[in-house]
XYZ file of C-alpha atoms in Angstrom:
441
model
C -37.636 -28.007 -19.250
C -38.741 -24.080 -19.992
C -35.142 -23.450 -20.293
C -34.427 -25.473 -23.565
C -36.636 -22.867 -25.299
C -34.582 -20.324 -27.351
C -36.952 -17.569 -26.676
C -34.779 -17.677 -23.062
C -31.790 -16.046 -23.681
C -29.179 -16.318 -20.154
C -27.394 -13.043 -21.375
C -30.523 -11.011 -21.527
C -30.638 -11.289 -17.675
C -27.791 -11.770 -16.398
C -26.051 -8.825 -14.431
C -22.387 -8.022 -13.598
C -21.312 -7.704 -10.384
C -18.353 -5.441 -9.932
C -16.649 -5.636 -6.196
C -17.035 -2.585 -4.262
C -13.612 -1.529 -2.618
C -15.065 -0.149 0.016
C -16.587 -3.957 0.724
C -13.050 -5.462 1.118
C -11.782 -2.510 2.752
C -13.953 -2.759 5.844
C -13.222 -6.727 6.575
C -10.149 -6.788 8.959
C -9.542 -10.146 8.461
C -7.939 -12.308 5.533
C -10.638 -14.923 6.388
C -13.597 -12.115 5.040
C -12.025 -10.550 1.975
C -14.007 -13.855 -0.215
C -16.143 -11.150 -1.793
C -19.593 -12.641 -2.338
C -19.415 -12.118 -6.683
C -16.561 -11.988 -8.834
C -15.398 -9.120 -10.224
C -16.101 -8.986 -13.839
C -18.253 -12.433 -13.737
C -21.753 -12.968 -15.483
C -24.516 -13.786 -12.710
C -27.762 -15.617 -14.433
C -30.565 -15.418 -12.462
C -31.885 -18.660 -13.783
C -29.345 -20.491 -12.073
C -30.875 -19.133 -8.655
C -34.161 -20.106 -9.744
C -32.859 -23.990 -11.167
C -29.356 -24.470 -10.132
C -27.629 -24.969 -13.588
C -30.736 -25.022 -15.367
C -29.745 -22.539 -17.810
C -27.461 -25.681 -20.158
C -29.676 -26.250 -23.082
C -28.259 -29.788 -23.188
C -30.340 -32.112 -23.266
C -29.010 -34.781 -21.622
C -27.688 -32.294 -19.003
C -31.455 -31.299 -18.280
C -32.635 -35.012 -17.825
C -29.801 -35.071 -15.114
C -31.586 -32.243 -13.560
C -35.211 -33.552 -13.640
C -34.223 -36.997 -12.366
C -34.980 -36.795 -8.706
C -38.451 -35.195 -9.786
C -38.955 -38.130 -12.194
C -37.990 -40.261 -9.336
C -40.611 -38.629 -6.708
C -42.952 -38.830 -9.644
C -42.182 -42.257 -10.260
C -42.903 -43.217 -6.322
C -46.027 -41.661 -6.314
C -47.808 -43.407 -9.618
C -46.268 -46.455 -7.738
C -48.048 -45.936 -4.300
C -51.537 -44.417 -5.803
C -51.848 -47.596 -8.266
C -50.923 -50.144 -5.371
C -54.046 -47.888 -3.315
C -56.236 -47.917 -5.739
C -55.728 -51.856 -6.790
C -56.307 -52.379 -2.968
C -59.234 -50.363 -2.954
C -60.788 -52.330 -6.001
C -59.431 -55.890 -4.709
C -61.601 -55.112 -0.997
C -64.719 -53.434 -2.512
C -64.750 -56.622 -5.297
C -64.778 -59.035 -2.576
C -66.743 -57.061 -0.105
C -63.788 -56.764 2.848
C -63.119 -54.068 5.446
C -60.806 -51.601 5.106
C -57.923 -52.514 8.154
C -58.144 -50.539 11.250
C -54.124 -50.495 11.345
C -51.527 -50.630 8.149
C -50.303 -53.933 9.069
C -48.362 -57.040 7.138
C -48.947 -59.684 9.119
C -53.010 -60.203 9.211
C -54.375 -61.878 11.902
C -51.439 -60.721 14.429
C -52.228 -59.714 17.678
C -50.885 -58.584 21.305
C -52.232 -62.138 22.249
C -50.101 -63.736 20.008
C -47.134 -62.067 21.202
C -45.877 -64.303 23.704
C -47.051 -67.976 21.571
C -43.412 -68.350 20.277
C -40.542 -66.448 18.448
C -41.868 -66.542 15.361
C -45.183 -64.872 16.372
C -43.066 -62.378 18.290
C -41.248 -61.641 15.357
C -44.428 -60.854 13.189
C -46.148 -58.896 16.152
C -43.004 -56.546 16.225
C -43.105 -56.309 11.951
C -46.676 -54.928 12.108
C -46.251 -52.856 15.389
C -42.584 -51.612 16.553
C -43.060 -48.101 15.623
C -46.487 -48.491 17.452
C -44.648 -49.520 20.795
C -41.285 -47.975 20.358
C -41.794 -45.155 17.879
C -41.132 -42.553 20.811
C -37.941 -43.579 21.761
C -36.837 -44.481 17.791
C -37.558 -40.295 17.712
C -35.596 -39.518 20.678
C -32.301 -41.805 18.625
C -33.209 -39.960 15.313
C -33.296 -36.222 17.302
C -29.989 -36.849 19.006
C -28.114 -38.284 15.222
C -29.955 -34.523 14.386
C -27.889 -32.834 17.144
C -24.487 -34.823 16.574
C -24.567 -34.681 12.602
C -25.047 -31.071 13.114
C -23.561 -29.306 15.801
C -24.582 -25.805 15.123
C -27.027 -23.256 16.187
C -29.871 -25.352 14.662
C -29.303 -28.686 16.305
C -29.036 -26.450 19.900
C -32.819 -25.409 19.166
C -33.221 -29.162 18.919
C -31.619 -30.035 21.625
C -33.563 -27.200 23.788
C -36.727 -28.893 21.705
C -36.097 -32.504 22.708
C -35.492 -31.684 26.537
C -38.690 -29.775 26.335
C -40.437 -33.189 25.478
C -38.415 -34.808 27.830
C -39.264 -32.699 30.728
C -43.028 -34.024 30.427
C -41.898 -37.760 31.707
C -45.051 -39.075 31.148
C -45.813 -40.742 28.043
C -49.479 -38.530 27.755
C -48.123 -35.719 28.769
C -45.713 -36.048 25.940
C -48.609 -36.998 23.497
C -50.070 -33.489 24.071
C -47.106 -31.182 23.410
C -46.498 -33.522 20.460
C -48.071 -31.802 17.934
C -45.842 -28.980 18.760
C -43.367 -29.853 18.020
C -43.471 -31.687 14.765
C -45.207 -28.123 13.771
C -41.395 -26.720 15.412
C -39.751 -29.130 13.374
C -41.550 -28.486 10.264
C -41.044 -24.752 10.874
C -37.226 -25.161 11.241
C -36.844 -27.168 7.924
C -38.466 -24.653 5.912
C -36.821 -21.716 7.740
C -33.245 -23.583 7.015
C -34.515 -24.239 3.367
C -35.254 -20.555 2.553
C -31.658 -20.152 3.940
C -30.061 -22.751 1.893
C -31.963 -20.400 -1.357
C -30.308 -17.148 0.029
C -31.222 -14.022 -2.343
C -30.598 -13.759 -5.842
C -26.868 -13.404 -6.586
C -27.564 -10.995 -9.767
C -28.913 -8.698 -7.047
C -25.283 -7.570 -6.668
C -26.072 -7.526 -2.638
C -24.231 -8.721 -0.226
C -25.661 -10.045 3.543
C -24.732 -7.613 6.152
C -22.641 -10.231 7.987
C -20.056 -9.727 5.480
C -20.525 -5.744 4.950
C -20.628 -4.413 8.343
C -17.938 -2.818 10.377
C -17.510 -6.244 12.534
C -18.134 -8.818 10.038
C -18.244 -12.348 11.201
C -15.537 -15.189 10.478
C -16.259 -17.978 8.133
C -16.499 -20.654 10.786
C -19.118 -18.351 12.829
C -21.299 -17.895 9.567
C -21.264 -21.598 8.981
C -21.942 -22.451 12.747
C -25.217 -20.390 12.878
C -25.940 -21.114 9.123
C -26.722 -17.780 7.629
C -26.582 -17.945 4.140
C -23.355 -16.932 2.273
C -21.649 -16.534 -1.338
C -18.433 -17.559 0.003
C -19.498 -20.698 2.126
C -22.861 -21.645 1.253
C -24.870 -23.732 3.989
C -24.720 -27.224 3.186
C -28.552 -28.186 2.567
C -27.047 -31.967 3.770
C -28.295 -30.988 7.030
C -31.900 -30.752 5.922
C -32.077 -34.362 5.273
C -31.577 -35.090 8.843
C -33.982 -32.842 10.144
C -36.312 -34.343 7.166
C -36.151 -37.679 8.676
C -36.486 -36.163 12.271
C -40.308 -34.780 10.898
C -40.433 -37.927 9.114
C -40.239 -40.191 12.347
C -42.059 -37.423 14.600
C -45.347 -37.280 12.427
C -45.366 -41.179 12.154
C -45.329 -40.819 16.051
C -48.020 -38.121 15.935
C -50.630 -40.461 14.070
C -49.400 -43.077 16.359
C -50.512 -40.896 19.657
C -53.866 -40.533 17.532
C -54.476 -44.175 16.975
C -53.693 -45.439 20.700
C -56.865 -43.524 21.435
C -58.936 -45.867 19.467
C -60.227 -49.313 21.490
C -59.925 -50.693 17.895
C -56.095 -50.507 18.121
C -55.784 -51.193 21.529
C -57.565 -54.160 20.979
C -55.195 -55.464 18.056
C -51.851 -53.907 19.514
C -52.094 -53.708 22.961
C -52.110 -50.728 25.095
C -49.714 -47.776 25.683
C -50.578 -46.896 29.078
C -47.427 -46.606 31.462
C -47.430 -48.737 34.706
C -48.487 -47.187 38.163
C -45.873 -45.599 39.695
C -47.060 -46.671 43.321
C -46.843 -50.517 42.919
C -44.858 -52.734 44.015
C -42.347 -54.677 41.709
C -42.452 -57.598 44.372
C -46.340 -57.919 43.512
C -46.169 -57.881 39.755
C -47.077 -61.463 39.230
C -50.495 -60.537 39.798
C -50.573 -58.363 37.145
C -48.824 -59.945 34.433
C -51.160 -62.602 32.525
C -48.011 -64.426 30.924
C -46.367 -67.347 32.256
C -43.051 -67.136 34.145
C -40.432 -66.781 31.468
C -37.745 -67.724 33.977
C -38.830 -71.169 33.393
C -37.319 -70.904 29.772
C -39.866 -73.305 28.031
C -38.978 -71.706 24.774
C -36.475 -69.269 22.731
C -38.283 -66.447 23.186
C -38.760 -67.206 27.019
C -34.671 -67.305 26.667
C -34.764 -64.178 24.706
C -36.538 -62.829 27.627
C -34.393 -63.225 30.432
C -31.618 -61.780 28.260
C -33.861 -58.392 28.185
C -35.296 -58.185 31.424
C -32.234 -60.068 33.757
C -29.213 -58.753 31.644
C -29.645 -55.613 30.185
C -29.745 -53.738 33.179
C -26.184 -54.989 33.379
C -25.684 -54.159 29.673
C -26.884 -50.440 30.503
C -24.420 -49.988 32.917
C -21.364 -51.014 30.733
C -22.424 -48.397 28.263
C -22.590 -45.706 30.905
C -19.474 -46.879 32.097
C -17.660 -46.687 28.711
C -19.027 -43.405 27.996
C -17.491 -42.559 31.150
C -13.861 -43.811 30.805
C -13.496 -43.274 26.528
C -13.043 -39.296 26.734
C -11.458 -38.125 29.494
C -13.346 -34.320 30.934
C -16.077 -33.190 33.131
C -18.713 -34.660 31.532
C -17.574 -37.922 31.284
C -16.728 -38.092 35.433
C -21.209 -37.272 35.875
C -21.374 -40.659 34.066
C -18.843 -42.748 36.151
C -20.893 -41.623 39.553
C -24.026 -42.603 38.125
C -22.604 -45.856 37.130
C -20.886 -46.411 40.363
C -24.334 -45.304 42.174
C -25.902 -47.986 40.378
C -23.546 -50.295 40.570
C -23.704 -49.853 44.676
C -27.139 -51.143 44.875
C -27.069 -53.794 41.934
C -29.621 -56.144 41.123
C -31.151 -55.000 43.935
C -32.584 -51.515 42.633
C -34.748 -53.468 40.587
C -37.026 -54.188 43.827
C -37.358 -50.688 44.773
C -40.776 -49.120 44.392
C -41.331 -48.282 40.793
C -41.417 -44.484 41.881
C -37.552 -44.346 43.285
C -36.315 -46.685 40.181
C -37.711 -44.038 37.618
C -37.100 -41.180 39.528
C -33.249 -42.106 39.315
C -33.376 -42.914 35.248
C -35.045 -39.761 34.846
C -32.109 -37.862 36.420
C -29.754 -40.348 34.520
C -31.757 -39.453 31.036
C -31.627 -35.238 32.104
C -28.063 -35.405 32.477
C -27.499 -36.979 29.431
C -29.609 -34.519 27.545
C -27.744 -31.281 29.570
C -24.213 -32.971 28.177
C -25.545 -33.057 24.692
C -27.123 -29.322 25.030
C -23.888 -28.399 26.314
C -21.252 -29.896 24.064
C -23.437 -28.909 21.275
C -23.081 -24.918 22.931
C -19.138 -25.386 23.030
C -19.320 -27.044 18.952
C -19.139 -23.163 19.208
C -15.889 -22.232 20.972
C -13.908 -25.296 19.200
C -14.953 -24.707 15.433
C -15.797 -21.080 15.553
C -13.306 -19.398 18.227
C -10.707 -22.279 18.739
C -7.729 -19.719 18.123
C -8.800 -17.650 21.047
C -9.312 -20.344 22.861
C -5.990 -21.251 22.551
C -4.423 -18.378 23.484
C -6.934 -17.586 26.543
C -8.509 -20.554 27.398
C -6.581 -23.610 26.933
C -7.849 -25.163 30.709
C -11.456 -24.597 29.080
C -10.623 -26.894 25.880
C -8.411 -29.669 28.110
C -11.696 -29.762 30.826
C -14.453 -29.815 28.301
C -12.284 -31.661 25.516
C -13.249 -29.392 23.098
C -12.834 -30.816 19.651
C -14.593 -29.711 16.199
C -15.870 -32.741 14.941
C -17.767 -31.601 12.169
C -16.341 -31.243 8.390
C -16.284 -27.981 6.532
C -14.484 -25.744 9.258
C -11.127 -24.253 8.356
C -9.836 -25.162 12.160
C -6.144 -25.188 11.150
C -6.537 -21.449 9.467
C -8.521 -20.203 12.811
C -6.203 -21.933 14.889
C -2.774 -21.019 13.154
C -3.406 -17.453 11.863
C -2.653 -18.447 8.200
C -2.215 -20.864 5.792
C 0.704 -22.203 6.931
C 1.627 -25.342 8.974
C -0.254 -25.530 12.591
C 1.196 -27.264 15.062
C -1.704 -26.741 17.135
C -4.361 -28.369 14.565
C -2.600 -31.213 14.502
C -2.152 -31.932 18.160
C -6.176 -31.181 18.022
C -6.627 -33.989 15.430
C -4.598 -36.413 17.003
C -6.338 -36.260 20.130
C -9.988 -36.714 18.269
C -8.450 -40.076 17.404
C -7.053 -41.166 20.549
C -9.696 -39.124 22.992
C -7.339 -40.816 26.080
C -3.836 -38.785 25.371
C -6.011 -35.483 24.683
C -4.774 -33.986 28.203
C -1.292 -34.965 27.402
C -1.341 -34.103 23.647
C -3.284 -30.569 24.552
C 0.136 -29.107 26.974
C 2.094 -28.004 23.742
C -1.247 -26.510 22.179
C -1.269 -24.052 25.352
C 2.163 -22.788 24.136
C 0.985 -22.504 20.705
């Protein structure tokens, strides 16, 4: 609101940024010559500080304060609801919960009374049981909304975590990395701010000798005049920190016998028994029996899904057609080849071959997040030098933003190429078929 003041004056600090010659001289191609200020145009340094902040409009200003009114508004909202809780319970002399819950009186013993108790135990305490894999889902959306250098440091990140197998042993690098997380959401924010434009300075990506290409710039998300990183991404990564902190205080609390108590324990199953001798273990009836809906929804889970998981793996397998996809037909065949069956094995062999299942899955993702570079960055070299490389791998840019067509067709102009490539993102079958003229191209 400083900036309705007349005493700031935009003109007072604004500078002029004149192109240098020598600046377009030195970038070879016609990608590069965006110079990072216009010749002849007024900078304000205000509108790096407060983007457009510098319009003494009113209304235009309560526009811009909005989404802090907003935040402001959410926080009044959760202190008073605190504070009335905190007066209601000291008033009529109650404890404070042990766990945020919404169903009181909800328990791990009530879990198996019914659907409807089911139903409220999973309300209070899904994150609390399934919060780690609900962060694995969120870091891989990360890593496929992205597809640039960043979301390969996640990707390196999440099979770091995954490499630990053991839920503990994952509990203890935790902390890690939602402090790695954190850490790359600032780093990217501080990118998204750049330096002042009034500086009249441009990044040495653009002034150097070799300067990089748009699409490069973008893909490892430097900041830039001409193509500024979209701060989109951030969101993602903010509800990556979001989920992984949640699963931090979550690792804390499973520690307590209070929570264990109300929630039931986290503690994996022994790896050396014996699925045949699980009924001495498992204080439940036999939900085979179906006495209920929930006993119904139970075969469904534990009978059918390991059926269910094998479709998926086989339609991963047989909807793009490359190297990657033939990893996941094998496993599904290999599964497939000892059927119901597997499910008797000692628990050590049965996890032993998820675990390879779940690390191939997580090399495929490292690795077509590595080529995101080849097929929105490089794709017209590709084209003329490695065309087998882009039919094996299916190398596609899926990601908005990335002049593909100028990379891939040397100007402006038609591409023939392009459009083959876009044809084949929406029918992933014909991509070997549709990719033979693009080798000519």
């Amino acid at each position: 609101m400083l900036y309705q003041l007349k005493v700031i004056k935009p003109l007072e600090y604004s500078s002029n940024c004149t192109a240098v010659s020598s600046l377009t001289t030195s970038m070879r191609n016609t990608d590069q010559i965006f110079t990072s200020y216009s010749t002849g145009t007024a900078i304000y340094t205000q509108s790096w500080l407060a983007p457009k902040g510098i319009m003494s409009s009113f209304r235009y200003n309560g526009l811009c304060v909005r989404n802090h009114l907003t935040v402001l508004g959410l926080l009044v909202f959760e202190v008073t609801v605190s504070r009335h809780q905190l007066y209601y319970r000291l008033h009529n002399n109650l404890k404070v919960p042990t766990f945020s819950i919404i169903f009181q009186g909800i328990t791990r013993q009530h879990l198996d009374h019914g659907i409807l108790p089911c139903i409220k135990y999973f309300v209070n305490y899904f994150f609390y049981k399934f919060g780690l894999e609900v962060c694995f889902v969120v870091a891989v959306n990360v890593i496929g909304q992205r597809m640039d250098f960043y979301s390969l440091l996640h990707a390196c990140a999440l099979m770091a975590v995954l490499s630990r197998r053991r839920r503990k042993a994952m509990g203890e690098v935790w902390p890690k990395y939602c402090c790695f997380t954190a850490g790359l959401m600032v780093l990217q924010y501080l990118l998204c701010i750049g330096i002042p434009p009034a500086l009249c300075v441009d990044y040495p990506w653009r002034t150097s000798s070799q300067a990089l290409t748009s699409n490069l710039i973008k893909w490892l998300y430097l900041p830039d005049f001409a193509m500024r990183p979209s701060p989109s991404f951030i969101l993602y990564d903010h509800l990556l920190l979001l989920c992984s902190t949640l699963q931090w205080q979550v690792f804390e609390e499973e520690n307590r016998a209070a929570v264990r108590l109300m929630a039931g324990e986290n503690v994996e199953i022994s790896r050396s028994l014996d699925p045949r001798s699980f009924n001495q273990y498992i204080p439940v009836n036999n939900f085979l029996q179906c006495r209920s809906y929930l006993d119904i929804a139970k075969v469904f889970v534990f009978s059918y899904f390991f059926w269910l998981v094998l479709c998926l793996i086989f339609i991963t397998g047989t909807t793009r057609i490359n190297i990657f996809c033939l990893g996941y037909l094998v496993a599904c065949f290999y599964f497939m080849l000892f059927g119901g069956s597997l499910l008797m094995k000692p628990v050590r062999y049965i996890l032993r071959l998820w675990d390879c299942l779940i690390g191939y899955t997580c090399f495929v993702i490292g690795m077509k997040n590595l080529l995101s570079l080849g097929s929105c960055a490089y794709l017209d070299s590709l084209l003329k030098n490695g065309c087998w490389l882009i039919q094996a791998f299916s190398m596609v840019c899926t990601v908005k933003g990335y002049d593909v067509c100028k990379s891939a067709g040397g100007g402006g102009g038609h591409c023939v190429g392009c459009d083959l490539l876009h044809r084949a993102l929406g029918s992933e079958k014909g991509f070997p078929q549709l990719l033979l003229p693009v080798c000519g191209v």
